[in-house]
mmCIF file of C-alpha atoms in Angstrom:
data_model
loop_
_atom_site.group_PDB
_atom_site.id
_atom_site.type_symbol
_atom_site.label_atom_id
_atom_site.label_comp_id
_atom_site.label_asym_id
_atom_site.label_seq_id
_atom_site.Cartn_x
_atom_site.Cartn_y
_atom_site.Cartn_z
ATOM 1 C CA MET R 8 77.328 139.499 185.279
ATOM 2 C CA ASN R 9 79.363 142.777 184.809
ATOM 3 C CA TRP R 10 78.731 146.137 185.432
ATOM 4 C CA PHE R 11 77.012 147.294 182.124
ATOM 5 C CA LEU R 12 74.440 144.409 182.271
ATOM 6 C CA LYS R 13 73.423 145.797 185.942
ATOM 7 C CA SER R 14 73.275 149.569 185.018
ATOM 8 C CA HIS R 15 69.889 151.556 184.055
ATOM 9 C CA TYR R 16 70.793 155.056 183.814
ATOM 10 C CA GLY R 17 73.326 157.048 182.411
ATOM 11 C CA LEU R 18 74.594 160.824 181.098
ATOM 12 C CA PHE R 19 75.940 161.553 177.914
ATOM 13 C CA SER R 20 77.950 164.744 177.366
ATOM 14 C CA HIS R 21 79.400 165.978 174.030
ATOM 15 C CA PHE R 22 82.155 168.227 174.576
ATOM 16 C CA THR R 23 83.543 168.994 171.219
ATOM 17 C CA TYR R 24 85.382 171.275 169.070
ATOM 18 C CA ARG R 25 85.084 170.822 165.180
ATOM 19 C CA ASN R 26 87.084 173.944 163.683
ATOM 20 C CA SER R 27 87.309 177.991 163.693
ATOM 21 C CA THR R 28 84.144 178.114 161.207
ATOM 22 C CA ILE R 29 82.147 175.378 162.251
ATOM 23 C CA HIS R 30 81.182 175.655 166.122
ATOM 24 C CA GLN R 31 79.998 172.892 168.349
ATOM 25 C CA THR R 32 80.271 173.123 172.381
ATOM 26 C CA ILE R 33 79.701 176.962 173.345
ATOM 27 C CA PHE R 34 80.170 178.993 176.285
ATOM 28 C CA PRO R 35 77.222 179.887 178.217
ATOM 29 C CA ASP R 36 76.819 183.515 176.877
ATOM 30 C CA GLY R 37 77.131 181.978 173.304
ATOM 31 C CA LYS R 38 80.868 182.586 172.636
ATOM 32 C CA HIS R 39 82.729 179.814 170.717
ATOM 33 C CA PRO R 40 85.967 178.719 171.747
ATOM 34 C CA ALA R 41 88.975 180.174 169.637
ATOM 35 C CA ASN R 42 90.532 176.530 169.405
ATOM 36 C CA LEU R 43 90.733 173.340 170.457
ATOM 37 C CA ASP R 44 92.935 174.337 173.524
ATOM 38 C CA GLU R 45 90.527 176.745 174.661
ATOM 39 C CA LEU R 46 87.845 174.406 174.918
ATOM 40 C CA GLY R 47 90.211 171.806 176.677
ATOM 41 C CA ASN R 48 91.251 174.587 179.462
ATOM 42 C CA ASN R 49 87.590 175.551 180.071
ATOM 43 C CA PHE R 50 86.200 172.086 181.023
ATOM 44 C CA ASN R 51 85.164 172.295 184.926
ATOM 45 C CA ALA R 52 85.757 168.244 185.970
ATOM 46 C CA VAL R 53 84.539 168.571 189.541
ATOM 47 C CA GLN R 54 81.451 170.454 188.915
ATOM 48 C CA PHE R 55 80.662 167.815 186.152
ATOM 49 C CA ALA R 56 81.407 164.995 188.576
ATOM 50 C CA GLU R 57 79.290 166.287 191.020
ATOM 51 C CA ASP R 58 76.336 167.120 188.842
ATOM 52 C CA ALA R 59 76.269 163.609 187.651
ATOM 53 C CA ASP R 60 76.591 162.261 191.279
ATOM 54 C CA LEU R 61 73.286 164.261 191.890
ATOM 55 C CA PHE R 62 71.474 163.091 188.696
ATOM 56 C CA GLY R 63 72.259 159.857 190.171
ATOM 57 C CA VAL R 64 73.429 158.029 187.298
ATOM 58 C CA GLU R 65 75.736 155.000 187.269
ATOM 59 C CA TYR R 66 77.762 155.839 184.133
ATOM 60 C CA VAL R 67 78.989 158.431 182.088
ATOM 61 C CA VAL R 68 79.452 158.359 178.485
ATOM 62 C CA PHE R 69 81.889 161.372 177.266
ATOM 63 C CA THR R 70 83.475 162.519 174.060
ATOM 64 C CA ALA R 71 87.108 161.862 173.844
ATOM 65 C CA TRP R 72 86.706 163.273 170.564
ATOM 66 C CA HIS R 73 83.936 163.903 167.959
ATOM 67 C CA ALA R 74 84.047 165.615 164.439
ATOM 68 C CA ALA R 75 87.528 165.805 162.783
ATOM 69 C CA MET R 76 88.717 163.508 165.549
ATOM 70 C CA ASN R 77 90.244 166.794 167.636
ATOM 71 C CA VAL R 78 90.996 164.852 171.216
ATOM 72 C CA LEU R 79 90.566 166.110 174.299
ATOM 73 C CA TYR R 80 93.923 165.196 175.666
ATOM 74 C CA PRO R 81 97.462 165.490 175.047
ATOM 75 C CA SER R 82 98.152 162.730 172.206
ATOM 76 C CA VAL R 83 101.389 162.100 171.032
ATOM 77 C CA ALA R 84 99.996 159.347 168.454
ATOM 78 C CA ASN R 85 97.376 161.853 166.920
ATOM 79 C CA ASP R 86 100.089 164.506 166.709
ATOM 80 C CA SER R 87 102.408 162.591 164.756
ATOM 81 C CA TRP R 88 99.846 162.191 162.290
ATOM 82 C CA ARG R 89 97.887 165.298 162.226
ATOM 83 C CA PRO R 90 99.607 168.012 164.496
ATOM 84 C CA GLY R 91 97.592 170.485 166.188
ATOM 85 C CA HIS R 92 94.507 168.293 166.844
ATOM 86 C CA SER R 93 95.041 167.421 170.495
ATOM 87 C CA THR R 94 94.401 169.518 173.514
ATOM 88 C CA THR R 95 97.780 170.275 176.011
ATOM 89 C CA HIS R 96 95.345 169.996 178.944
ATOM 90 C CA ASP R 97 94.278 166.208 180.043
ATOM 91 C CA VAL R 98 90.474 166.820 180.183
ATOM 92 C CA ILE R 99 90.077 162.863 180.192
ATOM 93 C CA GLN R 100 92.301 162.482 183.258
ATOM 94 C CA ASP R 101 90.399 165.160 185.069
ATOM 95 C CA LEU R 102 87.308 163.503 184.488
ATOM 96 C CA ILE R 103 88.802 160.132 185.507
ATOM 97 C CA ASN R 104 89.884 161.829 188.786
ATOM 98 C CA ALA R 105 86.729 163.645 189.395
ATOM 99 C CA LEU R 106 84.347 160.750 188.988
ATOM 100 C CA LYS R 107 86.346 158.332 191.182
ATOM 101 C CA PRO R 108 85.135 159.530 194.549
ATOM 102 C CA TYR R 109 81.407 159.059 193.483
ATOM 103 C CA TYR R 110 82.077 155.371 192.191
ATOM 104 C CA ILE R 111 80.985 156.325 188.499
ATOM 105 C CA LYS R 112 81.743 154.392 185.475
ATOM 106 C CA LEU R 113 83.576 156.285 182.417
ATOM 107 C CA ILE R 114 82.657 155.273 179.108
ATOM 108 C CA LEU R 115 84.532 157.589 176.147
ATOM 109 C CA TYR R 116 82.803 158.429 173.049
ATOM 110 C CA ILE R 117 84.671 157.529 169.935
ATOM 111 C CA HIS R 118 84.339 158.090 166.339
ATOM 112 C CA VAL R 119 86.674 155.967 163.858
ATOM 113 C CA THR R 120 85.309 156.526 160.671
ATOM 114 C CA ASP R 121 85.284 160.547 160.747
ATOM 115 C CA GLY R 122 87.908 161.438 158.047
ATOM 116 C CA MET R 123 85.185 163.169 155.881
ATOM 117 C CA ASP R 124 85.287 166.058 158.444
ATOM 118 C CA PHE R 125 89.632 166.176 157.692
ATOM 119 C CA THR R 126 91.148 168.704 155.492
ATOM 120 C CA ASP R 127 92.386 167.697 152.319
ATOM 121 C CA ALA R 128 96.129 167.357 153.802
ATOM 122 C CA ASN R 129 94.700 165.256 156.722
ATOM 123 C CA GLN R 130 93.058 162.977 154.843
ATOM 124 C CA THR R 131 96.003 162.285 152.461
ATOM 125 C CA ALA R 132 98.292 161.863 155.503
ATOM 126 C CA THR R 133 95.918 159.268 157.440
ATOM 127 C CA GLY R 134 94.993 157.395 154.397
ATOM 128 C CA TRP R 135 91.318 158.032 154.363
ATOM 129 C CA ASP R 136 90.730 157.784 150.926
ATOM 130 C CA ASP R 137 93.735 155.175 150.193
ATOM 131 C CA SER R 138 92.304 151.809 149.669
ATOM 132 C CA SER R 139 95.315 149.895 149.020
ATOM 133 C CA ASN R 140 95.555 146.709 151.356
ATOM 134 C CA SER R 141 92.428 147.155 152.835
ATOM 135 C CA TYR R 142 92.461 150.881 154.004
ATOM 136 C CA LEU R 143 96.024 150.118 155.905
ATOM 137 C CA VAL R 144 97.320 153.593 156.294
ATOM 138 C CA TRP R 145 93.812 154.560 157.985
ATOM 139 C CA ASN R 146 93.810 151.582 160.212
ATOM 140 C CA ASN R 147 97.291 152.112 161.353
ATOM 141 C CA TYR R 148 96.455 155.959 162.023
ATOM 142 C CA VAL R 149 93.009 154.723 164.119
ATOM 143 C CA ASN R 150 94.756 151.929 165.941
ATOM 144 C CA ASP R 151 97.954 154.132 167.030
ATOM 145 C CA VAL R 152 95.283 156.360 168.370
ATOM 146 C CA ILE R 153 93.131 154.198 170.379
ATOM 147 C CA ALA R 154 95.838 151.968 171.624
ATOM 148 C CA GLU R 155 97.863 154.765 172.852
ATOM 149 C CA MET R 156 94.845 156.254 174.659
ATOM 150 C CA GLY R 157 93.986 153.169 176.205
ATOM 151 C CA ASN R 158 97.373 152.300 177.446
ATOM 152 C CA ARG R 159 97.275 156.237 178.966
ATOM 153 C CA TYR R 160 94.622 155.805 181.117
ATOM 154 C CA GLY R 161 94.112 151.940 181.892
ATOM 155 C CA THR R 162 91.361 151.141 184.312
ATOM 156 C CA GLY R 163 90.169 154.431 184.219
ATOM 157 C CA ILE R 164 88.256 153.820 180.957
ATOM 158 C CA ASP R 165 85.626 151.353 181.914
ATOM 159 C CA GLY R 166 84.499 151.366 178.008
ATOM 160 C CA TYR R 167 83.873 153.068 174.538
ATOM 161 C CA TRP R 168 80.865 153.620 172.832
ATOM 162 C CA ILE R 169 81.680 154.001 169.294
ATOM 163 C CA ASP R 170 79.689 155.906 166.587
ATOM 164 C CA MET R 171 78.198 154.632 163.027
ATOM 165 C CA VAL R 172 79.249 150.906 163.617
ATOM 166 C CA PHE R 173 76.752 149.511 161.257
ATOM 167 C CA ASP R 174 77.608 151.977 158.499
ATOM 168 C CA THR R 175 78.665 149.859 155.620
ATOM 169 C CA THR R 176 79.866 152.786 153.244
ATOM 170 C CA SER R 177 82.589 153.532 155.882
ATOM 171 C CA PHE R 178 83.031 151.021 159.142
ATOM 172 C CA GLY R 179 82.008 148.153 157.181
ATOM 173 C CA ILE R 180 84.741 148.848 154.350
ATOM 174 C CA LYS R 181 87.429 150.712 155.934
ATOM 175 C CA ILE R 182 88.129 149.152 159.428
ATOM 176 C CA ASP R 183 89.742 146.091 160.178
ATOM 177 C CA LYS R 184 87.467 145.034 162.818
ATOM 178 C CA ALA R 185 89.617 142.276 164.732
ATOM 179 C CA ARG R 186 92.602 144.703 164.970
ATOM 180 C CA LEU R 187 90.563 147.561 166.176
ATOM 181 C CA ARG R 188 89.158 145.426 169.167
ATOM 182 C CA THR R 189 92.695 144.904 170.211
ATOM 183 C CA SER R 190 93.589 148.468 170.286
ATOM 184 C CA LEU R 191 90.153 149.234 172.514
ATOM 185 C CA LEU R 192 91.014 146.833 175.054
ATOM 186 C CA ALA R 193 94.661 148.012 175.251
ATOM 187 C CA GLY R 194 95.534 149.038 178.950
ATOM 188 C CA ASN R 195 92.185 147.153 180.358
ATOM 189 C CA PRO R 196 90.815 143.853 178.908
ATOM 190 C CA ASN R 197 87.690 144.062 181.239
ATOM 191 C CA ARG R 198 86.308 147.667 179.046
ATOM 192 C CA ILE R 199 82.711 147.382 177.710
ATOM 193 C CA ILE R 200 82.674 148.211 173.963
ATOM 194 C CA ILE R 201 79.225 149.428 172.677
ATOM 195 C CA GLY R 202 78.073 149.656 169.031
ATOM 196 C CA ASN R 203 75.951 152.682 168.019
ATOM 197 C CA GLY R 204 73.542 152.173 165.448
ATOM 198 C CA GLY R 205 71.105 149.363 166.609
ATOM 199 C CA TYR R 206 67.538 150.427 166.058
ATOM 200 C CA GLY R 207 65.545 147.526 167.771
ATOM 201 C CA ASP R 208 65.610 144.783 169.942
ATOM 202 C CA GLY R 209 68.516 142.568 168.726
ATOM 203 C CA PRO R 210 71.310 140.296 170.083
ATOM 204 C CA ILE R 211 73.457 141.753 172.823
ATOM 205 C CA VAL R 212 76.339 141.232 170.400
ATOM 206 C CA SER R 213 76.230 143.860 168.009
ATOM 207 C CA ASP R 214 78.318 143.394 164.794
ATOM 208 C CA GLY R 215 80.215 139.998 165.987
ATOM 209 C CA VAL R 216 83.647 141.309 166.396
ATOM 210 C CA VAL R 217 84.456 144.762 167.654
ATOM 211 C CA THR R 218 81.204 145.460 169.837
ATOM 212 C CA ASP R 219 79.639 143.706 172.976
ATOM 213 C CA TYR R 220 76.327 145.764 173.243
ATOM 214 C CA VAL R 221 74.134 147.490 171.175
ATOM 215 C CA ALA R 222 73.041 151.086 171.267
ATOM 216 C CA LYS R 223 69.946 152.460 169.889
ATOM 217 C CA GLU R 224 70.099 156.219 169.318
ATOM 218 C CA MET R 225 67.274 157.974 169.272
ATOM 219 C CA PHE R 226 66.253 161.546 167.773
ATOM 220 C CA ASN R 227 63.609 163.256 165.940
ATOM 221 C CA ILE R 228 61.220 161.492 167.910
ATOM 222 C CA PRO R 229 57.693 163.560 169.071
ATOM 223 C CA VAL R 230 57.203 164.669 172.529
ATOM 224 C CA ASP R 231 56.159 161.682 174.823
ATOM 225 C CA ASN R 232 52.274 161.286 174.372
ATOM 226 C CA GLY R 233 52.662 157.780 176.670
ATOM 227 C CA ASP R 234 53.393 155.715 173.542
ATOM 228 C CA TRP R 235 57.273 155.837 173.289
ATOM 229 C CA GLN R 236 58.550 152.187 172.997
ATOM 230 C CA ALA R 237 61.074 150.876 175.413
ATOM 231 C CA THR R 238 63.590 148.493 174.088
ATOM 232 C CA ASN R 239 65.794 145.754 175.644
ATOM 233 C CA ASN R 240 69.001 147.688 174.460
ATOM 234 C CA HIS R 241 70.755 150.419 175.629
ATOM 235 C CA ILE R 242 69.053 153.688 174.496
ATOM 236 C CA ALA R 243 70.732 157.196 173.989
ATOM 237 C CA THR R 244 68.597 160.128 173.539
ATOM 238 C CA VAL R 245 69.254 163.849 172.522
ATOM 239 C CA THR R 246 67.302 166.286 174.586
ATOM 240 C CA THR R 247 68.013 169.760 173.138
ATOM 241 C CA ILE R 248 67.455 171.518 169.964
ATOM 242 C CA LYS R 249 68.737 174.348 168.287
ATOM 243 C CA GLY R 250 66.220 176.825 167.786
ATOM 244 C CA ASN R 251 63.620 176.262 165.069
ATOM 245 C CA ASP R 252 65.915 173.968 163.288
ATOM 246 C CA PRO R 253 64.852 170.412 162.959
ATOM 247 C CA HIS R 254 68.181 168.840 163.314
ATOM 248 C CA TYR R 255 68.639 167.935 167.172
ATOM 249 C CA TYR R 256 71.908 168.935 168.633
ATOM 250 C CA TRP R 257 74.062 166.630 171.197
ATOM 251 C CA TRP R 258 76.357 169.517 172.129
ATOM 252 C CA ALA R 259 75.624 172.667 174.047
ATOM 253 C CA SER R 260 74.769 174.966 171.255
ATOM 254 C CA ILE R 261 72.421 177.419 172.599
ATOM 255 C CA PRO R 262 73.329 180.366 175.143
ATOM 256 C CA GLN R 263 72.259 179.816 178.938
ATOM 257 C CA GLY R 264 68.807 181.325 179.496
ATOM 258 C CA ILE R 265 66.993 179.816 176.351
ATOM 259 C CA ASN R 266 64.979 176.988 177.131
ATOM 260 C CA ALA R 267 65.731 174.245 174.492
ATOM 261 C CA LEU R 268 64.700 171.155 176.182
ATOM 262 C CA LEU R 269 62.782 168.806 173.774
ATOM 263 C CA TYR R 270 60.759 167.047 176.745
ATOM 264 C CA THR R 271 59.196 167.850 180.032
ATOM 265 C CA PRO R 272 61.158 166.727 183.397
ATOM 266 C CA GLU R 273 58.329 164.445 183.925
ATOM 267 C CA ASN R 274 58.282 162.819 180.872
ATOM 268 C CA MET R 275 62.164 162.118 180.979
ATOM 269 C CA PHE R 276 61.448 160.482 184.119
ATOM 270 C CA ARG R 277 58.821 158.352 183.114
ATOM 271 C CA PHE R 278 60.712 156.947 180.318
ATOM 272 C CA THR R 279 63.791 157.064 182.400
ATOM 273 C CA VAL R 280 61.482 154.706 184.629
ATOM 274 C CA LEU R 281 60.132 152.557 181.949
ATOM 275 C CA GLN R 282 63.420 151.901 180.164
ATOM 276 C CA ALA R 283 65.323 150.842 183.243
ATOM 277 C CA GLY R 284 62.540 148.474 184.012
ATOM 278 C CA VAL R 285 62.658 146.934 180.750
ATOM 279 C CA ASN R 286 66.056 146.898 179.597
ATOM 280 C CA ARG R 287 67.808 143.385 179.736
ATOM 281 C CA ASN R 288 70.645 143.987 177.417
ATOM 282 C CA GLY R 289 72.636 146.578 179.810
ATOM 283 C CA GLY R 290 73.075 150.527 179.881
ATOM 284 C CA GLY R 291 69.050 151.190 180.417
ATOM 285 C CA MET R 292 68.587 155.037 179.596
ATOM 286 C CA LEU R 293 71.284 157.410 178.462
ATOM 287 C CA TRP R 294 69.972 161.244 178.528
ATOM 288 C CA ASP R 295 72.447 162.955 175.996
ATOM 289 C CA ALA R 296 72.858 166.850 177.775
ATOM 290 C CA GLY R 297 75.886 168.570 176.391
ATOM 291 C CA ASN R 298 78.024 170.818 178.960
ATOM 292 C CA TYR R 299 79.039 174.063 178.554
ATOM 293 C CA ALA R 300 82.894 175.354 178.166
ATOM 294 C CA GLY R 301 83.879 177.393 181.317
ATOM 295 C CA PHE R 302 80.891 176.971 183.550
ATOM 296 C CA GLU R 303 81.210 177.536 186.948
ATOM 297 C CA ALA R 304 80.310 175.650 190.228
#
């Protein structure tokens, strides 16, 4: 039995930069990072790891990138296709180093069909809308970036959490699944690969090619009145809301001092125990709480 099948409790953190006009992760005072490098230079890996250990989690899911594929490490591959969309500071290596003393596993969140957030020029350069040869150019781009990342970090990455795996309009059409799986295992053939988008008690194998396990993403759910239903599969749930907006936010988007927690600690604890107890397909409960940029120990 691998470590994921035995795990019950994890922490999910979205630490992300999209562009200068559409903001995601903020500083505690509400200011926005001016660019991707400012975000990358303001990640406190030591405190993050200390907090994760205090939370008692067995693993962490952390964003290698999110919207617009702005990656949080120096990527020669990404820069060769799209200059300016990689940090000069290696946030991922900092996190690997910080988590290691606590024996906390690291899974990286990635999104391989996020070209809709690219500029027109970047879409052309990466073949986002080029359907020739089954989107060969897009697959070349995605696999270049992922294989480089996997070889760069080796056994420092214990797995990947891939978004939109069941999206038939993008992932199902644009991704060469067998090729992607090979790239995902570059540098460490024992990685766990989790596909987001399962919404029931389905089989362990999600899409049958790329991923090994299913994640059930839960949001827009009511406050727990004792009727939340646990599942055999891994569950990821966002914990905060942006103001009165009905859209739930995965990243830190609300200034410090404003309480935006959706659920009480008691409800979260109760559901964590329930999900950890009934989960059979690995991962248990994964609470998402995005951290600020520049937070201090």
